[in-house]
Coordinates of C-alpha atoms and ligand atoms in Angstrom, one line a residue:
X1 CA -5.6 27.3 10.1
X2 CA -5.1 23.4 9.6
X3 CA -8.8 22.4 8.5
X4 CA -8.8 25.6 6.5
X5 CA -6.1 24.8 4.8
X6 CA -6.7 21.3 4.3
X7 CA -10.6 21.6 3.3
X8 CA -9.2 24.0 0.6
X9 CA -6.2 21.6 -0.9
X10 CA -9.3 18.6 -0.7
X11 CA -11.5 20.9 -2.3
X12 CA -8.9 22.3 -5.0
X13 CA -7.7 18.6 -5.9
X14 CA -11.0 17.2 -6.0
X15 CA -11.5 19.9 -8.6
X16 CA -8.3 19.3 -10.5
X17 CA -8.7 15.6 -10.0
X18 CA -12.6 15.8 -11.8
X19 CA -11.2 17.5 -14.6
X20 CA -12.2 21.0 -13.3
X21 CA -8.5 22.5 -13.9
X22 CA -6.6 21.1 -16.7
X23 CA -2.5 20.7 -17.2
X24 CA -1.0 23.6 -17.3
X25 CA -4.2 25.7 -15.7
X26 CA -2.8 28.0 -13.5
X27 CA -4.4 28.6 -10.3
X28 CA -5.6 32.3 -8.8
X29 CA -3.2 34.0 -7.5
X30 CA -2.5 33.5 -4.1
X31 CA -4.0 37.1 -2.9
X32 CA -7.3 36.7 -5.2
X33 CA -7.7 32.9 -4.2
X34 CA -7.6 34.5 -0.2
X35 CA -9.8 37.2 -1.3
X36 CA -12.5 35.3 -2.8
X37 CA -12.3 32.6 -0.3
X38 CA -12.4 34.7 3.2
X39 CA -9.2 33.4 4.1
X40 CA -5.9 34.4 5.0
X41 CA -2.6 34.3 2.4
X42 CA -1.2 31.8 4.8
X43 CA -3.7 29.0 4.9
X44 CA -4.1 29.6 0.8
X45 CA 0.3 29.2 0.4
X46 CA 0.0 26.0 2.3
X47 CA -2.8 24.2 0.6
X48 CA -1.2 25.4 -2.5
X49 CA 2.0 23.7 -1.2
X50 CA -0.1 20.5 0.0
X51 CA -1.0 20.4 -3.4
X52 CA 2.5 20.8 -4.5
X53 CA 3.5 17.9 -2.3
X54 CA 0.9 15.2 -3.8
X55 CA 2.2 16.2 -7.4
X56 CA -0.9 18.2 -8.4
X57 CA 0.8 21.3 -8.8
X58 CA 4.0 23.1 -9.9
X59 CA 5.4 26.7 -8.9
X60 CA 6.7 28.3 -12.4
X61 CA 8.9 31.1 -11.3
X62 CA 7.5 34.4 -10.6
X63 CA 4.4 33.5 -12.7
X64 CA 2.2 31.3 -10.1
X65 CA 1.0 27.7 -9.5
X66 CA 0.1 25.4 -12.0
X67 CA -1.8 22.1 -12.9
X68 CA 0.9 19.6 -12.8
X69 CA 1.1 17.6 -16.4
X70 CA -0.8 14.0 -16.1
X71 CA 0.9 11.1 -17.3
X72 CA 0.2 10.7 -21.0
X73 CA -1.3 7.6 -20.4
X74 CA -2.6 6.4 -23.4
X75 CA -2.8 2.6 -22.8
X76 CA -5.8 0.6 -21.4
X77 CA -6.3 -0.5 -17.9
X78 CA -5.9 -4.6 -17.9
X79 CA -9.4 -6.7 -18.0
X80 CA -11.0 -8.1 -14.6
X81 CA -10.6 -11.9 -14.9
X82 CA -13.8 -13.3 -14.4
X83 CA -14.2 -17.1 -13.8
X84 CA -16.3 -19.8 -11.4
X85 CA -15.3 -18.9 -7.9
X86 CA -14.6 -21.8 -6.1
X87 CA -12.7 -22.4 -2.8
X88 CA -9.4 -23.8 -3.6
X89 CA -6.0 -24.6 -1.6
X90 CA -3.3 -21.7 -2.6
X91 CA -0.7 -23.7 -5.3
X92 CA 2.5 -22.5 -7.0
X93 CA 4.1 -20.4 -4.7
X94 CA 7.6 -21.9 -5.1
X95 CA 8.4 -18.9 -8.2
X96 CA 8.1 -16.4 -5.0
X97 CA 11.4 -17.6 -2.9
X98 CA 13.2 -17.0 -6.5
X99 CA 11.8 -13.5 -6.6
X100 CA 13.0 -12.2 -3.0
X101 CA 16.3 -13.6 -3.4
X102 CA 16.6 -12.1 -6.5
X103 CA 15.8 -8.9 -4.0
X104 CA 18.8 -9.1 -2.4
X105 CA 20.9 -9.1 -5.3
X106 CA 22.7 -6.2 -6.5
X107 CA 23.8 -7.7 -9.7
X108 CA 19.6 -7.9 -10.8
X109 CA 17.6 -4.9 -12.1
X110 CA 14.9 -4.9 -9.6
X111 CA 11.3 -4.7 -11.0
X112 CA 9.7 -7.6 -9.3
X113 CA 9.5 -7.5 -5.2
X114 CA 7.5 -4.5 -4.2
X115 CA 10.8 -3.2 -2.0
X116 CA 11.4 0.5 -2.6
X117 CA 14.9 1.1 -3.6
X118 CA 16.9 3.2 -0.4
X119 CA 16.7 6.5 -2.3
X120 CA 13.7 6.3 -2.0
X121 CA 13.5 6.1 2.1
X122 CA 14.4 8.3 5.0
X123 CA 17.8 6.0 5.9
X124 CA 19.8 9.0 7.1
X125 CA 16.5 9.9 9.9
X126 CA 16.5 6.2 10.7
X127 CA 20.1 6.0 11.8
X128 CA 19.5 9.2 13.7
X129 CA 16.6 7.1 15.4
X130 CA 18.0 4.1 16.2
X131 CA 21.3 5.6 17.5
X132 CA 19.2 7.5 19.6
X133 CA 16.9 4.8 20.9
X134 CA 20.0 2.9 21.4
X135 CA 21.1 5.7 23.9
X136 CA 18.4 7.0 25.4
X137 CA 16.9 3.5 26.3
X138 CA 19.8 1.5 27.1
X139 CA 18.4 -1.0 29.2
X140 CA 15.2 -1.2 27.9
X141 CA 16.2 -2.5 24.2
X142 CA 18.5 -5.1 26.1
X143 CA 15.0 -6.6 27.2
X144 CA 12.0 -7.9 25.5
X145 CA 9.4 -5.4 24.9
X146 CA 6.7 -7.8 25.1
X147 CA 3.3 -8.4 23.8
X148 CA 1.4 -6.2 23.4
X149 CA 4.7 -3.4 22.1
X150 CA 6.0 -0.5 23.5
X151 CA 3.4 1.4 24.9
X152 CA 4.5 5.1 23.5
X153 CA 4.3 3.4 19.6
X154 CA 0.7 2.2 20.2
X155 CA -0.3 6.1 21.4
X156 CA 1.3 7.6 18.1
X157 CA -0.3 4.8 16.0
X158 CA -3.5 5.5 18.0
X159 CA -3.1 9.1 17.1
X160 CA -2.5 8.9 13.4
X161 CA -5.3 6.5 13.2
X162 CA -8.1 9.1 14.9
X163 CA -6.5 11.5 12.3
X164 CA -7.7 8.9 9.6
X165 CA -11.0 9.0 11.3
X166 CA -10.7 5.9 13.1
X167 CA -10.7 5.6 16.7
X168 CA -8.3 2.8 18.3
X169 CA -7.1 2.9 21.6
X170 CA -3.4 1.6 22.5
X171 CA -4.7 -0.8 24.5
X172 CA -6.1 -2.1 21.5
X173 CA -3.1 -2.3 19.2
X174 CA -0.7 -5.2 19.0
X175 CA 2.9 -4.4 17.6
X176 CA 4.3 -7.5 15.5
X177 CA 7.0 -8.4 12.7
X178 CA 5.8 -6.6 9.5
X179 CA 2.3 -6.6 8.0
X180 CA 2.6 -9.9 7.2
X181 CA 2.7 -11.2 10.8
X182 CA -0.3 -9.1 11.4
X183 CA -2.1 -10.4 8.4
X184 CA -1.2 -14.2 9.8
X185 CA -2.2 -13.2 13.2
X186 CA -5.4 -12.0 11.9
X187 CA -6.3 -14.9 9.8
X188 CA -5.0 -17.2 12.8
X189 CA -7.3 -15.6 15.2
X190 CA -10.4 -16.1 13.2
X191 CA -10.1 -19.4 11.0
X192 CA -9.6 -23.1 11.4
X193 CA -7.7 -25.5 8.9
X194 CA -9.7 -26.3 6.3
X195 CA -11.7 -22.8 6.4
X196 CA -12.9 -20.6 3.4
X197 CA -10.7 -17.0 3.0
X198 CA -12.3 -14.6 0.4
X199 CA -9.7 -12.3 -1.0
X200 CA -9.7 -10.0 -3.9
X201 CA -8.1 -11.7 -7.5
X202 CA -5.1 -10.9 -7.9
X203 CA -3.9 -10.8 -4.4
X204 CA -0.3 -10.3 -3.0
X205 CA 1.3 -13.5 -2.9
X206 CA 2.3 -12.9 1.0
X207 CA -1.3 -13.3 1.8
X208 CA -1.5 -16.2 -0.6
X209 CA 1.3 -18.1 1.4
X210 CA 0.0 -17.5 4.6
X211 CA -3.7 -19.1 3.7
X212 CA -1.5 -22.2 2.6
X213 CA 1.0 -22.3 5.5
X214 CA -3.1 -22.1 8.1
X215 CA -4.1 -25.1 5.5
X216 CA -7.2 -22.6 4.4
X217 CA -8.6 -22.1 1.3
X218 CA -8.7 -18.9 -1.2
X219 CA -12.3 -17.7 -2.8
X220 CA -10.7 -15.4 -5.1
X221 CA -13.2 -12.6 -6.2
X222 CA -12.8 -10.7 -9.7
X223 CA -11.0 -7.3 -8.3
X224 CA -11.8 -4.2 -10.4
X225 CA -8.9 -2.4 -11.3
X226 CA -9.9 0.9 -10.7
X227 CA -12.6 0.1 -7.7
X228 CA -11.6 -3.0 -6.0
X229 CA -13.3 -6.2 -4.9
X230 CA -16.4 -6.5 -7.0
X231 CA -18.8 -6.8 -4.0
X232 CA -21.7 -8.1 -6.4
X233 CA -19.3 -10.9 -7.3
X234 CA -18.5 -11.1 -3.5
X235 CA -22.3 -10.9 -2.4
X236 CA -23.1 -14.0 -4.7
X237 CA -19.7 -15.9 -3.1
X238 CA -21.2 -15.2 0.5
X239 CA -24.7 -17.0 -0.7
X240 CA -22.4 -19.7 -2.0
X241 CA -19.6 -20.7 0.1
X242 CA -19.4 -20.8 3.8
X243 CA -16.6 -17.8 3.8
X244 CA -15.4 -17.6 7.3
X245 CA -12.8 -14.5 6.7
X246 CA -12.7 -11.8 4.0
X247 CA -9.2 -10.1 3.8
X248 CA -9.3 -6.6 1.6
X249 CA -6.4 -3.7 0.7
X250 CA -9.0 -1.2 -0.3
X251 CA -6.3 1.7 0.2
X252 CA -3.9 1.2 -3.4
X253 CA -4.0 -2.4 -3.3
X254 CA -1.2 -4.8 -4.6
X255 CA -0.8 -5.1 -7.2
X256 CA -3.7 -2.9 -8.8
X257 CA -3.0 0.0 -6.8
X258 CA -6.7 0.9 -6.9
X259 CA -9.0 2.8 -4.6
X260 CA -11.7 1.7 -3.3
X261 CA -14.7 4.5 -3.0
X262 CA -15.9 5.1 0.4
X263 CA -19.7 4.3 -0.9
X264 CA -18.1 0.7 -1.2
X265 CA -16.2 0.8 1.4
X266 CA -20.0 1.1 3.4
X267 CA -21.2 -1.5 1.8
X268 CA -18.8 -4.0 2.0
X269 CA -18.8 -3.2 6.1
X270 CA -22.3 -4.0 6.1
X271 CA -22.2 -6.5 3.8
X272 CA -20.4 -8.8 6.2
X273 CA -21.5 -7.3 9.4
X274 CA -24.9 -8.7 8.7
X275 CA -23.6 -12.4 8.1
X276 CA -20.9 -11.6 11.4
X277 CA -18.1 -12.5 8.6
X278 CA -14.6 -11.2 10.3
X279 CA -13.1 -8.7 7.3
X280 CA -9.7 -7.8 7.7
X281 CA -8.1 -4.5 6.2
X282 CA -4.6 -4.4 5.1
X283 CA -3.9 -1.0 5.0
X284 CA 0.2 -1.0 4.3
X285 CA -0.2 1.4 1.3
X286 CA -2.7 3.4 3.1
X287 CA -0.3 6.9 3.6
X288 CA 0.7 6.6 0.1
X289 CA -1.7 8.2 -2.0
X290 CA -0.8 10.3 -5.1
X291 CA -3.3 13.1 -5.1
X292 CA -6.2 12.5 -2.5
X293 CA -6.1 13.2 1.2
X294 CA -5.7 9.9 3.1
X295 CA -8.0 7.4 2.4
X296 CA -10.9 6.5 5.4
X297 CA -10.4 3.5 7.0
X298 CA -12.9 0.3 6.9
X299 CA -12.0 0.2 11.1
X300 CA -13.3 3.6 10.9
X301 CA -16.9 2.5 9.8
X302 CA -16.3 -0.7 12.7
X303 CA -14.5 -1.3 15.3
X304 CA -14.9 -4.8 14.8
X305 CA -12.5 -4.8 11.6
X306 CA -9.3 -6.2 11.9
X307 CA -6.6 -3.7 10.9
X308 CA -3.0 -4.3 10.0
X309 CA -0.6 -2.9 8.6
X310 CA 3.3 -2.1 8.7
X311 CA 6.0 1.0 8.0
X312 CA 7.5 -1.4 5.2
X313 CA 6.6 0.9 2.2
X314 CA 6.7 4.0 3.9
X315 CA 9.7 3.9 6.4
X316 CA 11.7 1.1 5.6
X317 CA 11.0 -3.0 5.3
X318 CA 14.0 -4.0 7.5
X319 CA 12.4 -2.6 10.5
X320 CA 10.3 -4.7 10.4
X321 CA 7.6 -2.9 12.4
X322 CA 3.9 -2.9 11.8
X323 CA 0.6 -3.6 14.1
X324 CA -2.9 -5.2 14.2
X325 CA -5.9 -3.7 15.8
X326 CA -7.4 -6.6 16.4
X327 CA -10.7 -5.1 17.6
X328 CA -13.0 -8.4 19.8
X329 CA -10.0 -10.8 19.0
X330 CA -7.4 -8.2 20.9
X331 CA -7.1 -11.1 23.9
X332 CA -6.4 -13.9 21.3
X333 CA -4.2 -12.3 19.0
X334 CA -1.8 -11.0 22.1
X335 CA -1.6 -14.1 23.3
X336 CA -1.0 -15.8 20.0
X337 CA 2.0 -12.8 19.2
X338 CA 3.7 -13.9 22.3
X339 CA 3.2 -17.7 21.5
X340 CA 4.9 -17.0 18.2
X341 CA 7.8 -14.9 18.9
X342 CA 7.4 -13.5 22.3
X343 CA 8.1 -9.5 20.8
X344 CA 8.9 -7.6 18.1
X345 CA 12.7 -6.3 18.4
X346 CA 13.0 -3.4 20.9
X347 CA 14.8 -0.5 19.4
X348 CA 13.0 -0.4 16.2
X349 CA 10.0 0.4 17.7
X350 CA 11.3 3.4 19.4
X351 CA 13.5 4.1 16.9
X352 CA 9.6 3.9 14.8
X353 CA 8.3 6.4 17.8
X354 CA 10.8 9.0 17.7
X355 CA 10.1 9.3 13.8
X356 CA 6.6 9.6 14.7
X357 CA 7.2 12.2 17.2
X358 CA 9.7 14.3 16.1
X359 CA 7.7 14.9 12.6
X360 CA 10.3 13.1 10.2
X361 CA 7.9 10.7 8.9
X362 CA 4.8 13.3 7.8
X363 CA 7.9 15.1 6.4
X364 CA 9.2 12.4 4.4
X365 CA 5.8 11.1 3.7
X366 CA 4.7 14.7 1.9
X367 CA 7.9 14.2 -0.2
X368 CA 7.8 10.4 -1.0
X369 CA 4.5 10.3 -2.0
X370 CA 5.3 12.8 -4.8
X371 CA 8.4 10.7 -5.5
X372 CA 6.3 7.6 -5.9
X373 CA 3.8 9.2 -8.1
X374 CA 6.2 10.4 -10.9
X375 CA 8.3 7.2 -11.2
X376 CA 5.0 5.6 -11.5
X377 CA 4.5 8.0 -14.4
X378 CA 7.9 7.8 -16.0
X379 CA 7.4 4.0 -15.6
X380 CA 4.5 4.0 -17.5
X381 CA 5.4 5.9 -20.1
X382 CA 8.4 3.8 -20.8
X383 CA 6.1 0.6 -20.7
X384 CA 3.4 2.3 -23.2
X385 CA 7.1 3.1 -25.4
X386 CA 9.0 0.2 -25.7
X387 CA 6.6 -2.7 -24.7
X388 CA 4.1 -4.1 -27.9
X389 CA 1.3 -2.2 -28.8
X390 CA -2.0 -3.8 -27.0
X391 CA 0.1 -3.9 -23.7
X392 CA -2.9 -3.0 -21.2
X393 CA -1.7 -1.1 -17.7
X394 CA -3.1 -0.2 -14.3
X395 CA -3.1 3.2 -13.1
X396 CA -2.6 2.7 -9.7
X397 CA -3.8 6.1 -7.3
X398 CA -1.2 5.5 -4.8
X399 CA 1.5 2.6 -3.9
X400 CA 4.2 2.4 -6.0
X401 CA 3.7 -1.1 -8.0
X402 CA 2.0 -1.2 -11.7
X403 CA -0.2 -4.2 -13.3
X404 CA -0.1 -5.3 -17.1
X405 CA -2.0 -7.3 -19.3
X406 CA 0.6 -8.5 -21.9
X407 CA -0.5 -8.7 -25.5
X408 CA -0.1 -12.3 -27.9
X409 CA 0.4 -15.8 -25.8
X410 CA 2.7 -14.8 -23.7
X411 CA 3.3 -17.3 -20.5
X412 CA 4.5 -14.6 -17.8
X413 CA 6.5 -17.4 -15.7
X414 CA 8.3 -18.3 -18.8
X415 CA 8.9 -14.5 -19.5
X416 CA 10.5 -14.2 -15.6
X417 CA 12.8 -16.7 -16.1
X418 CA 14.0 -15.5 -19.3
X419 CA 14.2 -11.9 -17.9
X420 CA 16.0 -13.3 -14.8
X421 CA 18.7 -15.6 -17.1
X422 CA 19.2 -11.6 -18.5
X423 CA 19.7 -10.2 -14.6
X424 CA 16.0 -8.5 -14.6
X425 CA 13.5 -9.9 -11.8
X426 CA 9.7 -9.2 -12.2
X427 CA 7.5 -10.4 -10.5
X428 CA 4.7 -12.6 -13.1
X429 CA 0.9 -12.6 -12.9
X430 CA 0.2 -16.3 -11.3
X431 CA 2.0 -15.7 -8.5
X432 CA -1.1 -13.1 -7.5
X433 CA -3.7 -15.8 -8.0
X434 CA -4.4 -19.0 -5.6
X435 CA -4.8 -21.0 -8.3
X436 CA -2.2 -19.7 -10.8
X437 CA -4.5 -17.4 -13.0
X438 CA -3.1 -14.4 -14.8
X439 CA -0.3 -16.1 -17.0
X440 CA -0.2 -13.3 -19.4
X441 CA -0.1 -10.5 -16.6
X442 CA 2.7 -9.1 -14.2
X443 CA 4.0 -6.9 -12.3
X444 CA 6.4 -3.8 -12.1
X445 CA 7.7 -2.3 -9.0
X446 CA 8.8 1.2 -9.6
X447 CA 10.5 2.1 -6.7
X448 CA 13.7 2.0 -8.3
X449 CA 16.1 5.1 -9.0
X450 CA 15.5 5.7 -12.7
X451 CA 18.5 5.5 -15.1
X452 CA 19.4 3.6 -18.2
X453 CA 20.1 0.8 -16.7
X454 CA 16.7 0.4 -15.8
X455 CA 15.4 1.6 -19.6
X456 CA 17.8 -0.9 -21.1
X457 CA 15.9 -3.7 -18.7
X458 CA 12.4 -2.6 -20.3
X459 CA 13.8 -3.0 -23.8
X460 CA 15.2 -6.3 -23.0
X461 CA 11.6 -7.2 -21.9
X462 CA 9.9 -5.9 -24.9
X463 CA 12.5 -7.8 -27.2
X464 CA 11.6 -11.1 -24.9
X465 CA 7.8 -10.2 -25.4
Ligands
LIG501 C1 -0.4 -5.7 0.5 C2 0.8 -6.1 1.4 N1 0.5 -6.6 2.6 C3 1.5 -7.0 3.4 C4 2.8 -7.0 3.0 C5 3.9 -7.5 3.9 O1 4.4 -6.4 4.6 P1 5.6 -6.4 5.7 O2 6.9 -6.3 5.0 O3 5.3 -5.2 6.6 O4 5.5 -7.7 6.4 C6 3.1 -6.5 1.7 C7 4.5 -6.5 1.2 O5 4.8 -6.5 0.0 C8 2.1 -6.1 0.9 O6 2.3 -5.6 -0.4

């Protein structure tokens, strides 16, 4: 019953997605949707819930299923900044340490780091984990759980990554601190100072910091918002430059939240397959899609692709827990983990396991994608409200950050401080670029609990606009 189900709620969202059912469509019945399709009421109730759960649909009492409403998104998606790619050392990242502290404050309205508020993560299953780590493996988290992790984590990650079509084995997975260790052991592995990175434009400023702290330097390529890198733009950088890493998000990247389609996804394999470029994938915002089945997987399509990725937006940030399948480079990059910081703490990576195996994490993943996906929506709509007309916005297809194009001359930096002076942190466009570009863009997180604290913030941003 599982693929049945699951080709149906693909097939059925695809469908809704396209334009095929409108808001407020309701779907056949259960029984005539079974009858028509050769299949049982069962498998038809739980793609119609699947399809609940990724915010598609809506049960009306006694009267059926539904077409969800879509966000009345009226405003335009932000322009791709085009402009002479040239390799350049990553500047102005100082803005950045002002932003995460700001994180940590409770007095600040919190729309710039891309940290979902606690509401919005399993914290009472993660207690219930770690105690029980703590217990069952007293010993073992007193010790080190060295390089390359704790073997049972690296068989559920290897698991949930052939269910993604991807086939790693746990000997082939590295655990380490966070994505961002994985993305600096990547980059480690397969750079010298000095090197050429491409990434896409805008970037997340973690990646930005960790081509500075390796002394590399950033090709940034224009970044569609809606289907990622621009691999023409890319294609004509690789003729140019002597790239010796690419490093893509094509799952909902940060901070345009776009998709990138699998025909693209070929490509750009093949692209730098045939010049024997390293690509790495981070895939962090990979299990939170909106309406689509999980998205494949560049390892998928080679085995030579450098995967990482972390539970930070999914689980929680604090465990600090995420991986690297480092594909050829698996000898180097173990090595290179242990250099730098011998292992990744013990009992969150059980703690991580027993999630993964006692089902709490698909649970809460079905729930918090829908979560993510309507206070994305009620974001927006509150953005298109109060901000100035000509405000442009992303419409990100999974994640949980959106992207905007202010109207006028506005200086975003100037705009953070002010907001910041006011107890609001956001997080402003040149902070995303190696070479401080997108001064009148920035970016809201909206992984926060909604209330009117947070709609008095946006009106004290439009009155600062
Ligand atoms: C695209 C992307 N990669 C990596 C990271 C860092 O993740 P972690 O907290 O797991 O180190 C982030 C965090 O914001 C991110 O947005």
């Amino acid at each position: 019953m599982d693929i049945l189900y699951r080709k149906l709620a693909d097939e059925l969202a695809s469908l809704i997605n396209a334009g095929g059912f409108q808001s407020g469509d309701r779907l056949p019945g259960v029984r005539n949707q079974a009858q028509l399709r050769g299949l049982s009421i069962a498998t038809v109730i739980t793609a119609y819930r699947q399809l609940e759960d990724w915010g598609l649909l809506e049960v009306r009492n006694r009267s059926g299923f539904y077409v969800k409403a879509k966000p009345a998104v009226a405003a335009a998606p932000p322009r791709i900044v085009v402009t002479t790619m040239r390799p350049a050392p990553v500047t102005g990242q100082d803005m950045v340490l002002q932003l995460i502290k700001a994180a940590n404050d409770p007095a600040v309205v919190q729309l710039g780091a891309a940290v979902p508020a606690a509401e919005f993560l399993p914290t009472r299953a993660i207690e219930q984990a770690l105690t029980k780590a703590a217990r069952q493996y007293r010993v073992r988290t007193a010790n080190y759980e060295f390089s390359p992790g704790a073997p049972e984590l690296r068989r559920h990650l290897s698991r949930r990554l052939a269910d993604a079509g991807c086939a790693v084995h746990p000997d082939n997975l590295v655990i380490t601190n966070g994505c961002q260790e994985a993305l600096t052991l990547a980059l480690r592995a397969v750079t010298s100072p000095g090197d050429v990175v491409a990434i896409e434009s805008p970037t997340f400023y973690g990646l930005l910091q960790v081509i500075e702290s390796l002394g590399l330097e950033a090709l940034e390529i224009p970044t569609n918002p809606h289907s990622g890198m621009s691999l023409e733009a890319l294609e004509l950088a690789l003729s140019r430059w002597p790239v010796k890493a690419c490093v893509v998000t094509p799952n909902f990247s940060n901070p345009l939240g776009c998709l990138m389609p699998d025909a693209h996804k070929q490509k750009l394999v093949a692209m730098l397959k045939a010049r024997d470029i390293p690509l790495i994938e981070d895939d962090i915002y990979g299990d939170l899609s909106f309406s689509h089945a999980r998205p494949s997987l560049l390892k998928g399509l080679d085995d030579n692709v450098i995967l990482c990725s972390s539970i930070s937006k999914t689980l929680s940030p604090g465990l600090r827990v995420g991986w690297i399948a480092p594909g050829r480079y698996q000898d180097k990059v173990e090595y290179m983990k242990y250099v730098l910081n011998l292992a990744t703490t013990t009992i969150p990576q059980l703690a991580v396991t027993e999630l993964l195996e006692n089902g709490q994490y698909e649970r809460h993943l079905r729930r918090v994608r829908g979560d993510y996906a309507q206070a994305v929506t009620r974001m927006t709509e509150a953005v298109i409200h109060y901000f100035p007309e000509g405000t442009k916005i992303s419409r990100p297809e999974g994640g949980f950050v959106i992207w905007l194009e202010l109207p006028g001359d506005v200086d975003s930096f100037a705009l953070a401080r002010k907001a910041l002076a006011q107890g609001i942190s956001i997080a402003p466009g040149p902070i995303f670029s190696a070479s401080q570009k997108y001064r009148q863009f920035t970016r809201l997180s909206c992984a926060c609990v909604w209330s009117s604290r947070i709609e008095r913030a946006l009106v004290s941003l439009a009155g600062l606009l």
